[in-house]
Amino acid sequence: MLALSTLPEHSSSGLTKAQTIEIAQPHCDASFSAPSDPTKFYTAWESMKTLQSKELVYEMGRPTKKYALTEEGWEIAKNIRATTNSAELPAIGRDVGNGTKRTKIVDPADDPDEESEIDRAIRASREDQTARAQTNSRSSRTETAAPKPGTPSAVSQQLPSANYYELLSSPAADRSHNSRSLAMPSTETQTSRTKKNEVHPDSHASSRKKSNESQNNAAPFQALRIAPGAFTVELVLDNREVRSKTDRDYIQDELRNRGVCPIVRPLDLGDATWVAKCKDSRLLSSMGEEGDEIILDWIVERKRLDDLVGSIKDGRFQEQKFRMHKSGIKNVIYIVEEITMSLDATQRYHEHVMSAIASTQVVNGYFVKRTRKLDDTIRYLARMTMMLKSLYEVTSSPPPPLNPASLTPPQSKPLLLIPSDRLSPTTYLPLLSSLSIPHNITYPSFAALVSKSDSLTVRDIFLKMLMCTRGITGDKAMEIQKHWPTPLAFVEALEECGEGDGLGTDRDELSGAARRRDMVWKAAGGLVGPRKIGKAVSAKVGDVWGEG
């Protein structure tokens, strides 16, 4: 509580776990990182749950959790400060942070005249873009005017292009906006494994208001650089992946026999993935991050043939592919195990299975690996692990002969890490799309982003509600959400169409029901591809959502 009281009382910001521990540790007689009893797993940080249950501290933010005092917590903190020697108390507005990443705890509203380094960078970037736009506008009118010496455009022409990164401002989903490119000098060196690279993703102008989160993610940030020799590539296996109820350790035992020791734990998404595990467990914490693992751009979803048929029938297959898309993982692998099924089931669902596999490959762009039995799947996972080790780790041995056509290997061995405080469920995918260089995030941040419950927003729930209607896929649901972002906006739009169920003889009731059934079709019926919504599906959505 003394650590959290270093924030201004009415500030809207909070402290991360690492920042709180750094301030609180000198005032605590127990360790926040190591348990006092070797036979137990609890540390002093477990007291945070007690403070939250007593409503003295509240939690905010995803995926980076931050903590702040409630009104009752502030009263107790003030009493503690009043009865404690002032020399022993942590100062308000002090600098916190471990290693290379430091944060000053101060409310920006307390000193509006002081401009931070990030604010200066944003202002300089915007002035540079404005000057370039004006220069381009003048040159397009005269067609002969050369850029004046000293202007940003003239400077950019004089500098060599080899020393620049070009970061596209608009993600693929927002190509309708004005796209610009921002060239910034490269600062990468090979001198230190913890050296940071300054990345400046630009953000396009929008007529609608933006939240503070999106503005923060559009600002320049320091990408943490992890050298290949600082980590090892490890396979993470879901603990629910078993051969049978009586033989639960068969998969991990066979992987160990092939030289791969998997990490077994519950996974929020997929059945297997790969992480870069830091050799120094304190490396990420010294940079202000949690854990010691970084998620890599590879994930596996394993489907037995009978499980694939069941997921197609109940809609789980589309929902899983939609979550895969939202995870931001570029290399998604579907493993389909061909087990023996009854002749009747094989004939009935053969076309459904082939259509689902083709859609996964063509529409979603995922790689599908078909295996004949579980042992083939285990052999494939072992070979994939060896291949990724050869790509990311510093080794002299050649990679194994595995070359899936649709899998794209990483461009460089060093990992560039996006700070967790720059991530949020609404801006994660646009941020990844705006970066031309592959970036990674920590495993705890990834788990929080793809969790079914931790990171759900109103928009996510709205998408799930829409996909409950038969015929509405993830792409169609996102197209509907473009026009009506929330359930309230969608229901209000349906109410504006008029009343009536279309069963009576009154002309107004008939026209109101017809408008509701055609509302979605008029908005997305003219599209081409998987986002197109036909009249029949539109009528079904209008009837379901327009009832009552």
Coordinates of C-alpha atoms in Angstrom, one line a residue:
M1 CA 0.0 0.0 0.0
L2 CA 2.9 2.3 0.6
A3 CA 4.2 1.6 -2.9
L4 CA 0.8 2.3 -4.5
S5 CA 0.5 5.5 -2.5
T6 CA 3.4 7.0 -4.4
L7 CA 0.9 7.7 -7.2
P8 CA -1.0 11.0 -7.1
E9 CA -4.3 10.3 -5.2
H10 CA -6.6 11.2 -8.1
S11 CA -4.5 9.8 -10.9
S12 CA -6.1 7.5 -13.4
S13 CA -2.8 5.5 -13.9
G14 CA -1.5 2.6 -11.9
L15 CA 1.6 0.6 -11.1
T16 CA 2.6 -2.7 -12.8
K17 CA 3.6 -5.7 -10.7
A18 CA 7.3 -5.1 -11.4
Q19 CA 7.0 -1.4 -10.4
T20 CA 5.0 -2.2 -7.2
I21 CA 7.5 -4.9 -6.1
E22 CA 10.5 -2.6 -6.6
I23 CA 9.0 0.1 -4.4
A24 CA 7.5 -2.3 -1.8
Q25 CA 10.4 -4.7 -1.3
P26 CA 12.5 -2.4 1.0
H27 CA 9.4 -2.1 3.3
C28 CA 8.6 -5.8 3.5
D29 CA 10.3 -8.5 5.6
A30 CA 9.4 -11.3 3.0
S31 CA 10.5 -11.7 -0.5
F32 CA 8.2 -10.9 -3.5
S33 CA 10.1 -13.2 -5.9
A34 CA 11.1 -16.3 -3.8
P35 CA 8.9 -18.2 -1.3
S36 CA 10.1 -18.0 2.3
D37 CA 9.5 -21.7 2.8
P38 CA 11.1 -23.9 0.1
T39 CA 8.3 -26.4 0.4
K40 CA 5.7 -23.8 -0.6
F41 CA 5.1 -21.7 -3.7
Y42 CA 3.6 -18.6 -2.1
T43 CA 5.5 -15.3 -2.0
A44 CA 4.7 -11.9 -0.5
W45 CA 2.9 -11.0 -3.6
E46 CA 0.0 -13.2 -2.6
S47 CA -1.0 -10.5 -0.1
M48 CA -2.2 -8.5 -3.1
K49 CA -5.2 -10.9 -3.4
T50 CA -6.1 -10.1 0.2
L51 CA -6.0 -6.4 -0.5
Q52 CA -8.2 -6.8 -3.5
S53 CA -10.7 -9.0 -1.7
K54 CA -11.0 -6.3 1.0
E55 CA -11.5 -3.7 -1.7
L56 CA -8.4 -1.7 -0.7
V57 CA -6.7 -2.2 -4.1
Y58 CA -8.3 -2.6 -7.5
E59 CA -6.9 -4.0 -10.7
M60 CA -7.1 -2.6 -14.3
G61 CA -5.7 -3.1 -17.7
R62 CA -5.1 -6.0 -20.1
P63 CA -2.8 -7.7 -20.8
T64 CA -0.5 -5.7 -18.5
K65 CA -2.2 -5.6 -15.2
K66 CA -1.9 -2.4 -13.1
Y67 CA -2.9 -1.7 -9.5
A68 CA -4.1 1.3 -7.7
L69 CA -5.6 2.2 -4.3
T70 CA -9.4 2.6 -3.8
E71 CA -10.8 5.3 -1.6
E72 CA -10.7 3.1 1.5
G73 CA -7.1 2.1 0.6
W74 CA -6.0 5.7 0.4
E75 CA -7.4 6.4 3.9
I76 CA -5.3 3.5 5.3
A77 CA -2.2 4.5 3.3
K78 CA -2.5 8.1 4.6
N79 CA -2.7 6.8 8.2
I80 CA 0.4 4.6 7.6
R81 CA 2.3 7.5 6.2
A82 CA 1.3 9.7 9.1
T83 CA 2.6 7.2 11.7
T84 CA 5.8 6.3 9.9
N85 CA 9.1 8.1 9.8
S86 CA 9.1 10.3 6.6
A87 CA 12.7 9.3 5.8
E88 CA 11.7 5.7 5.4
L89 CA 8.7 6.4 3.1
P90 CA 9.0 6.1 -0.7
A91 CA 8.7 9.5 -2.4
I92 CA 5.8 10.4 -4.5
G93 CA 6.7 10.8 -8.1
R94 CA 9.9 8.8 -7.8
D95 CA 11.6 6.9 -10.6
V96 CA 11.0 3.1 -10.7
G97 CA 12.2 0.4 -13.0
N98 CA 14.7 -2.3 -13.3
G99 CA 17.7 -2.4 -15.6
T100 CA 17.1 -0.5 -18.8
K101 CA 13.4 0.3 -18.5
R102 CA 12.5 3.1 -16.1
T103 CA 9.2 4.9 -15.5
K104 CA 8.6 8.1 -13.6
I105 CA 5.5 7.9 -11.4
V106 CA 3.9 11.2 -12.0
D107 CA 0.5 12.4 -13.2
P108 CA 0.8 14.3 -16.5
A109 CA -1.9 16.7 -15.3
D110 CA 0.4 17.8 -12.4
D111 CA 2.8 19.4 -14.8
P112 CA 1.2 20.3 -18.2
D113 CA 4.1 22.5 -19.3
E114 CA 6.7 19.7 -19.1
E115 CA 6.9 17.9 -22.4
S116 CA 8.1 14.3 -22.3
E117 CA 10.4 12.6 -24.7
I118 CA 7.6 10.6 -26.3
D119 CA 5.5 13.8 -26.7
R120 CA 8.4 15.5 -28.4
A121 CA 8.9 12.6 -30.7
I122 CA 5.2 12.5 -31.6
R123 CA 5.1 16.3 -32.2
A124 CA 8.3 16.1 -34.4
S125 CA 6.8 13.2 -36.3
R126 CA 3.6 15.1 -37.0
E127 CA 5.4 18.3 -38.0
D128 CA 7.6 16.2 -40.4
Q129 CA 4.5 14.6 -41.9
T130 CA 2.8 18.0 -42.3
A131 CA 5.8 19.5 -44.0
R132 CA 6.1 16.5 -46.3
A133 CA 2.4 16.7 -47.2
Q134 CA 2.7 20.4 -48.0
T135 CA 5.8 19.8 -50.1
N136 CA 4.1 17.0 -52.0
S137 CA 1.1 19.2 -52.6
R138 CA 3.2 22.1 -54.0
S139 CA 5.2 19.7 -56.2
S140 CA 2.0 18.2 -57.6
R141 CA 0.7 21.6 -58.6
T142 CA 3.9 22.9 -60.2
E143 CA 5.3 19.5 -61.4
T144 CA 8.7 21.1 -61.6
A145 CA 9.3 22.5 -58.1
A146 CA 12.2 20.8 -56.3
P147 CA 12.2 20.4 -52.5
K148 CA 13.9 23.2 -50.8
P149 CA 17.1 22.5 -48.8
G150 CA 16.4 21.9 -45.2
T151 CA 12.8 20.7 -45.6
P152 CA 12.1 17.2 -44.3
S153 CA 11.5 15.8 -47.8
A154 CA 14.8 17.2 -49.0
V155 CA 16.6 15.7 -46.0
S156 CA 15.0 12.3 -46.5
Q157 CA 16.1 12.3 -50.2
Q158 CA 19.7 13.0 -49.1
L159 CA 19.9 10.2 -46.6
P160 CA 20.8 6.6 -47.7
S161 CA 17.8 4.3 -47.8
A162 CA 19.8 1.4 -46.5
N163 CA 19.8 2.9 -43.0
Y164 CA 16.1 3.2 -42.7
Y165 CA 13.1 1.0 -41.8
E166 CA 9.9 1.7 -43.7
L167 CA 6.9 1.1 -41.5
L168 CA 3.5 1.1 -43.2
S169 CA 0.9 3.1 -41.3
S170 CA -2.3 1.3 -42.4
P171 CA -3.0 -2.3 -41.6
A172 CA -4.5 -4.5 -44.2
A173 CA -8.0 -4.2 -42.7
D174 CA -7.9 -0.4 -42.9
R175 CA -6.7 0.2 -46.5
S176 CA -9.6 2.6 -47.1
H177 CA -7.8 5.2 -44.9
N178 CA -5.0 7.4 -46.2
S179 CA -1.8 5.3 -45.9
R180 CA 1.5 7.0 -45.3
S181 CA 5.0 5.7 -44.7
L182 CA 7.4 6.9 -42.1
A183 CA 11.1 6.2 -42.5
M184 CA 13.2 6.2 -39.3
P185 CA 16.9 5.5 -38.8
S186 CA 17.8 2.0 -37.8
T187 CA 19.6 1.8 -34.4
E188 CA 20.2 -1.9 -34.3
T189 CA 23.6 -3.1 -33.2
Q190 CA 25.1 -6.4 -32.1
T191 CA 26.9 -5.1 -29.0
S192 CA 24.3 -5.9 -26.4
R193 CA 21.6 -8.5 -26.2
T194 CA 19.4 -6.0 -24.2
K195 CA 19.9 -3.1 -26.5
K196 CA 16.6 -1.5 -27.7
N197 CA 15.5 -0.5 -31.1
E198 CA 13.3 2.6 -31.5
V199 CA 10.3 1.8 -33.7
H200 CA 8.0 4.5 -34.9
P201 CA 4.7 3.1 -36.2
D202 CA 2.6 5.9 -37.6
S203 CA -1.1 6.1 -37.3
H204 CA -3.5 7.4 -39.9
A205 CA -5.9 10.2 -39.3
S206 CA -9.5 9.4 -38.5
S207 CA -12.6 11.5 -38.2
R208 CA -13.9 9.5 -35.3
K209 CA -12.6 10.0 -31.7
K210 CA -9.9 7.6 -30.5
S211 CA -9.4 6.3 -27.0
N212 CA -6.3 7.0 -25.0
E213 CA -5.2 3.4 -25.5
S214 CA -5.1 3.7 -29.3
Q215 CA -3.2 7.0 -29.0
N216 CA -0.6 5.4 -26.7
N217 CA -0.1 2.5 -29.1
A218 CA 0.4 4.9 -32.1
A219 CA 3.2 6.6 -30.2
P220 CA 6.8 5.6 -30.8
F221 CA 8.0 2.8 -28.5
Q222 CA 11.3 1.1 -27.6
A223 CA 11.4 -2.5 -28.9
L224 CA 13.4 -4.8 -26.6
R225 CA 16.0 -6.8 -28.5
I226 CA 16.8 -10.4 -27.4
A227 CA 19.9 -11.9 -28.9
P228 CA 19.6 -15.6 -30.2
G229 CA 22.2 -16.8 -27.6
A230 CA 20.0 -15.5 -24.7
F231 CA 17.2 -18.1 -25.1
T232 CA 16.3 -21.6 -26.1
V233 CA 13.4 -22.7 -28.2
E234 CA 11.0 -24.9 -26.3
L235 CA 7.9 -26.8 -27.3
V236 CA 4.8 -26.1 -25.1
L237 CA 2.2 -28.8 -25.1
D238 CA -1.4 -28.6 -23.9
N239 CA -1.9 -30.9 -20.9
R240 CA -5.3 -32.0 -22.4
E241 CA -3.6 -33.6 -25.4
V242 CA -3.5 -37.3 -24.4
R243 CA -3.6 -40.6 -26.1
S244 CA -6.4 -41.9 -23.9
K245 CA -7.7 -41.5 -20.4
T246 CA -5.5 -44.3 -19.1
D247 CA -2.4 -43.2 -21.0
R248 CA -2.0 -39.5 -20.5
D249 CA 1.8 -39.3 -20.7
Y250 CA 2.3 -41.1 -24.0
I251 CA 2.8 -38.0 -26.2
Q252 CA 5.4 -36.3 -23.9
D253 CA 7.2 -39.6 -23.3
E254 CA 7.5 -40.2 -27.1
L255 CA 8.7 -36.6 -27.6
R256 CA 11.4 -37.1 -25.0
N257 CA 12.5 -40.3 -26.7
R258 CA 13.0 -38.1 -29.8
G259 CA 15.1 -35.6 -28.0
V260 CA 12.4 -33.0 -27.3
C261 CA 11.4 -32.2 -23.7
P262 CA 8.1 -30.4 -23.9
I263 CA 6.7 -27.9 -21.3
V264 CA 3.2 -29.3 -20.4
R265 CA 0.6 -26.8 -19.2
P266 CA -2.9 -25.6 -20.1
L267 CA -3.0 -23.5 -23.2
D268 CA -5.5 -20.8 -23.9
L269 CA -5.3 -21.3 -27.6
G270 CA -4.1 -24.2 -29.7
D271 CA -2.7 -27.6 -28.7
A272 CA 1.0 -26.9 -29.1
T273 CA 3.1 -23.8 -29.6
W274 CA 6.8 -22.8 -29.3
V275 CA 8.3 -20.2 -26.9
A276 CA 11.7 -18.6 -26.5
K277 CA 12.7 -19.4 -22.9
C278 CA 15.3 -17.0 -21.6
K279 CA 18.4 -18.7 -20.1
D280 CA 18.5 -15.9 -17.5
S281 CA 15.2 -16.0 -15.8
R282 CA 15.6 -12.4 -14.7
L283 CA 16.3 -11.0 -18.2
L284 CA 12.7 -10.0 -19.0
S285 CA 12.1 -8.7 -15.4
S286 CA 15.1 -6.4 -15.8
M287 CA 13.3 -4.9 -18.7
G288 CA 10.1 -4.4 -16.8
E289 CA 8.3 -7.5 -18.3
E290 CA 6.8 -10.5 -16.6
G291 CA 7.9 -14.1 -16.9
D292 CA 10.8 -15.5 -18.8
E293 CA 9.1 -16.7 -22.0
I294 CA 8.5 -15.1 -25.4
I295 CA 5.8 -16.5 -27.7
L296 CA 7.0 -17.4 -31.2
D297 CA 5.0 -17.0 -34.5
W298 CA 4.1 -20.7 -34.7
I299 CA 1.1 -22.6 -33.3
V300 CA -0.5 -26.0 -33.9
E301 CA -4.1 -27.1 -33.6
R302 CA -4.5 -30.9 -33.6
K303 CA -7.7 -32.5 -34.9
R304 CA -8.6 -36.1 -35.0
L305 CA -11.0 -36.8 -37.9
D306 CA -13.9 -37.6 -35.5
D307 CA -13.2 -34.4 -33.5
L308 CA -13.0 -32.4 -36.7
V309 CA -16.5 -33.6 -37.8
G310 CA -17.9 -32.8 -34.3
S311 CA -16.4 -29.3 -34.3
I312 CA -17.9 -28.6 -37.8
K313 CA -21.3 -29.7 -36.7
D314 CA -21.4 -27.6 -33.5
G315 CA -19.6 -24.5 -34.9
R316 CA -16.5 -24.8 -32.8
F317 CA -14.3 -25.1 -35.9
Q318 CA -15.2 -21.6 -37.2
E319 CA -14.9 -20.2 -33.7
Q320 CA -11.4 -21.7 -33.2
K321 CA -10.2 -20.3 -36.6
F322 CA -11.6 -16.9 -35.7
R323 CA -9.6 -16.9 -32.4
M324 CA -6.5 -18.0 -34.3
H325 CA -6.9 -15.0 -36.5
K326 CA -7.3 -12.6 -33.5
S327 CA -4.1 -14.1 -31.9
G328 CA -1.9 -12.4 -34.5
I329 CA 0.1 -15.6 -35.0
K330 CA 1.3 -15.7 -38.6
N331 CA 2.2 -19.5 -38.9
V332 CA -0.8 -21.5 -38.0
I333 CA -0.7 -25.3 -38.6
Y334 CA -3.7 -27.6 -38.5
I335 CA -2.8 -31.3 -38.0
V336 CA -5.6 -33.7 -39.1
E337 CA -5.2 -37.3 -38.0
E338 CA -7.0 -39.7 -40.2
I339 CA -8.5 -42.3 -37.9
T340 CA -10.8 -45.2 -38.8
M341 CA -14.5 -44.2 -38.8
S342 CA -17.6 -46.1 -39.7
L343 CA -18.5 -46.4 -43.4
D344 CA -21.8 -44.5 -42.9
A345 CA -20.0 -41.6 -41.1
T346 CA -17.3 -41.5 -43.7
Q347 CA -19.7 -41.3 -46.6
R348 CA -21.9 -38.7 -44.8
Y349 CA -19.3 -36.3 -43.7
H350 CA -16.6 -36.7 -46.4
E351 CA -17.6 -33.6 -48.4
H352 CA -17.9 -31.6 -45.2
V353 CA -14.4 -32.5 -44.1
M354 CA -12.9 -31.8 -47.5
S355 CA -14.7 -28.5 -47.7
A356 CA -13.5 -27.5 -44.2
I357 CA -9.9 -28.4 -45.1
A358 CA -10.0 -26.5 -48.4
S359 CA -11.5 -23.4 -46.7
T360 CA -8.8 -23.5 -44.0
Q361 CA -6.1 -23.6 -46.7
V362 CA -7.5 -21.1 -49.2
V363 CA -9.7 -18.7 -47.2
N364 CA -7.8 -18.6 -43.9
G365 CA -4.3 -19.2 -45.4
Y366 CA -3.4 -21.8 -42.8
F367 CA -1.1 -24.8 -43.4
V368 CA -2.9 -28.2 -43.1
K369 CA -0.8 -31.3 -42.3
R370 CA -2.5 -34.6 -42.6
T371 CA -1.1 -37.6 -40.7
R372 CA -2.2 -41.2 -40.6
K373 CA -1.8 -41.8 -36.8
L374 CA -0.7 -40.2 -33.5
D375 CA 2.9 -41.3 -33.9
D376 CA 3.2 -39.4 -37.2
T377 CA 2.0 -36.3 -35.4
I378 CA 4.6 -36.7 -32.6
R379 CA 7.3 -37.2 -35.2
Y380 CA 6.1 -34.0 -37.0
L381 CA 6.2 -32.0 -33.8
A382 CA 9.7 -33.2 -33.0
R383 CA 11.0 -32.2 -36.4
M384 CA 9.3 -28.8 -36.2
T385 CA 11.0 -28.2 -32.9
M386 CA 14.4 -29.1 -34.3
M387 CA 13.8 -26.8 -37.3
L388 CA 12.8 -23.9 -35.1
K389 CA 15.8 -24.4 -32.9
S390 CA 18.0 -24.2 -35.9
L391 CA 16.3 -21.0 -37.1
Y392 CA 16.3 -19.1 -33.8
E393 CA 19.1 -20.5 -31.8
V394 CA 22.9 -20.2 -32.5
T395 CA 23.8 -23.6 -33.7
S396 CA 26.1 -25.0 -36.4
S397 CA 24.0 -28.0 -37.3
P398 CA 21.8 -27.8 -40.5
P399 CA 18.0 -27.7 -40.1
P400 CA 16.1 -30.9 -40.6
P401 CA 14.5 -31.6 -44.0
L402 CA 11.1 -29.9 -43.3
N403 CA 9.9 -27.3 -45.8
P404 CA 6.1 -26.7 -45.8
A405 CA 5.3 -24.5 -48.7
S406 CA 3.0 -22.1 -46.8
L407 CA 5.3 -21.6 -43.7
T408 CA 7.4 -18.5 -43.7
P409 CA 10.6 -18.6 -41.5
P410 CA 11.5 -15.6 -39.5
Q411 CA 13.5 -12.9 -41.2
S412 CA 16.1 -12.6 -38.5
K413 CA 17.3 -14.6 -35.5
P414 CA 17.2 -11.8 -32.9
L415 CA 13.8 -11.3 -31.3
L416 CA 12.2 -7.8 -31.1
L417 CA 9.8 -7.6 -28.2
I418 CA 6.9 -5.2 -28.0
P419 CA 6.6 -3.8 -24.4
S420 CA 3.5 -5.1 -22.7
D421 CA 2.3 -1.7 -21.7
R422 CA 1.8 -1.0 -25.4
L423 CA -0.7 -3.9 -25.9
S424 CA -4.4 -4.0 -25.5
P425 CA -7.1 -6.3 -27.0
T426 CA -8.4 -3.5 -29.3
T427 CA -5.1 -2.3 -30.7
Y428 CA -2.9 -5.5 -30.7
L429 CA -3.7 -6.6 -34.3
P430 CA -3.5 -3.1 -35.9
L431 CA -0.1 -2.6 -34.1
L432 CA 1.2 -5.8 -35.5
S433 CA 0.0 -5.0 -39.0
S434 CA 1.6 -1.5 -38.9
L435 CA 5.1 -3.0 -38.3
S436 CA 7.1 -4.1 -41.3
I437 CA 9.6 -6.0 -39.1
P438 CA 8.4 -9.1 -37.2
H439 CA 7.9 -8.5 -33.5
N440 CA 7.0 -10.8 -30.6
I441 CA 5.4 -10.4 -27.2
T442 CA 5.8 -12.2 -23.9
Y443 CA 3.9 -15.4 -23.2
P444 CA 1.9 -13.9 -20.2
S445 CA 0.8 -11.1 -22.4
F446 CA -0.2 -13.5 -25.2
A447 CA -2.1 -15.7 -22.8
A448 CA -4.0 -12.7 -21.5
L449 CA -4.9 -11.5 -25.0
V450 CA -6.2 -14.8 -26.3
S451 CA -8.0 -15.8 -23.1
K452 CA -11.7 -16.5 -23.6
S453 CA -12.6 -14.6 -20.5
D454 CA -9.8 -12.2 -19.4
S455 CA -9.7 -10.0 -22.5
L456 CA -13.4 -10.1 -23.6
T457 CA -14.8 -6.7 -24.6
V458 CA -18.3 -5.7 -25.6
R459 CA -17.2 -6.0 -29.3
D460 CA -15.9 -9.6 -28.7
I461 CA -19.1 -10.6 -27.1
F462 CA -21.1 -9.0 -29.9
L463 CA -19.1 -11.1 -32.4
K464 CA -19.8 -14.3 -30.5
M465 CA -23.5 -13.5 -30.3
L466 CA -23.7 -12.9 -34.1
M467 CA -21.9 -16.2 -34.8
C468 CA -24.6 -18.1 -32.9
T469 CA -26.8 -17.5 -35.9
R470 CA -26.4 -20.3 -38.5
G471 CA -24.7 -18.9 -41.6
I472 CA -22.8 -16.1 -39.8
T473 CA -19.0 -16.8 -39.9
G474 CA -16.3 -14.8 -38.3
D475 CA -15.7 -12.7 -41.4
K476 CA -19.4 -11.9 -41.8
A477 CA -19.7 -11.0 -38.1
M478 CA -16.8 -8.6 -38.4
E479 CA -18.4 -7.0 -41.4
I480 CA -21.7 -6.5 -39.5
Q481 CA -19.6 -5.0 -36.6
K482 CA -18.1 -2.5 -39.0
H483 CA -21.5 -0.9 -39.5
W484 CA -22.9 -1.5 -35.9
P485 CA -20.0 -1.7 -33.4
T486 CA -22.1 -2.8 -30.4
P487 CA -25.3 -4.8 -29.7
L488 CA -27.1 -1.6 -28.6
A489 CA -26.3 0.1 -31.9
F490 CA -27.5 -2.9 -33.9
V491 CA -30.8 -3.2 -32.0
E492 CA -31.4 0.6 -32.3
A493 CA -30.9 0.3 -36.1
L494 CA -33.4 -2.5 -36.2
E495 CA -35.9 -0.5 -34.2
E496 CA -35.6 2.4 -36.6
C497 CA -36.8 0.1 -39.4
G498 CA -40.2 0.0 -37.8
E499 CA -42.4 -2.4 -35.9
G500 CA -44.3 -5.5 -36.9
D501 CA -43.5 -9.1 -37.4
G502 CA -44.6 -9.3 -41.0
L503 CA -47.5 -11.7 -40.2
G504 CA -50.3 -9.2 -40.2
T505 CA -52.0 -7.3 -43.1
D506 CA -51.0 -3.8 -42.1
R507 CA -48.7 -2.2 -44.8
D508 CA -46.5 -0.5 -42.2
E509 CA -45.9 -3.8 -40.3
L510 CA -45.0 -5.6 -43.5
S511 CA -42.6 -2.9 -44.6
G512 CA -41.0 -2.7 -41.1
A513 CA -40.3 -6.4 -41.1
A514 CA -39.0 -6.3 -44.7
R515 CA -36.6 -3.5 -43.8
R516 CA -35.3 -5.4 -40.8
R517 CA -34.6 -8.5 -42.9
D518 CA -32.9 -6.6 -45.6
M519 CA -30.9 -4.2 -43.4
V520 CA -27.8 -6.4 -43.1
W521 CA -28.0 -7.4 -46.8
K522 CA -28.1 -3.8 -47.9
A523 CA -24.9 -3.1 -45.9
A524 CA -22.9 -6.1 -46.9
G525 CA -24.7 -7.8 -49.8
G526 CA -22.6 -6.1 -52.5
L527 CA -19.3 -7.4 -51.2
V528 CA -17.3 -10.2 -52.9
G529 CA -15.8 -13.0 -50.9
P530 CA -16.4 -14.4 -47.4
R531 CA -17.7 -11.2 -46.1
K532 CA -20.7 -11.1 -48.4
I533 CA -24.0 -11.6 -46.7
G534 CA -26.9 -12.9 -48.7
K535 CA -30.6 -12.1 -48.4
A536 CA -31.5 -15.4 -46.6
V537 CA -28.8 -15.0 -43.9
S538 CA -29.8 -11.3 -43.5
A539 CA -33.4 -12.2 -43.1
K540 CA -32.5 -14.8 -40.4
V541 CA -30.4 -12.2 -38.5
G542 CA -33.2 -9.6 -38.8
D543 CA -35.8 -12.1 -37.4
V544 CA -33.5 -13.2 -34.5
W545 CA -32.4 -9.8 -33.4
G546 CA -35.7 -8.0 -34.3
E547 CA -37.9 -10.2 -32.1
G548 CA -39.4 -8.4 -29.1

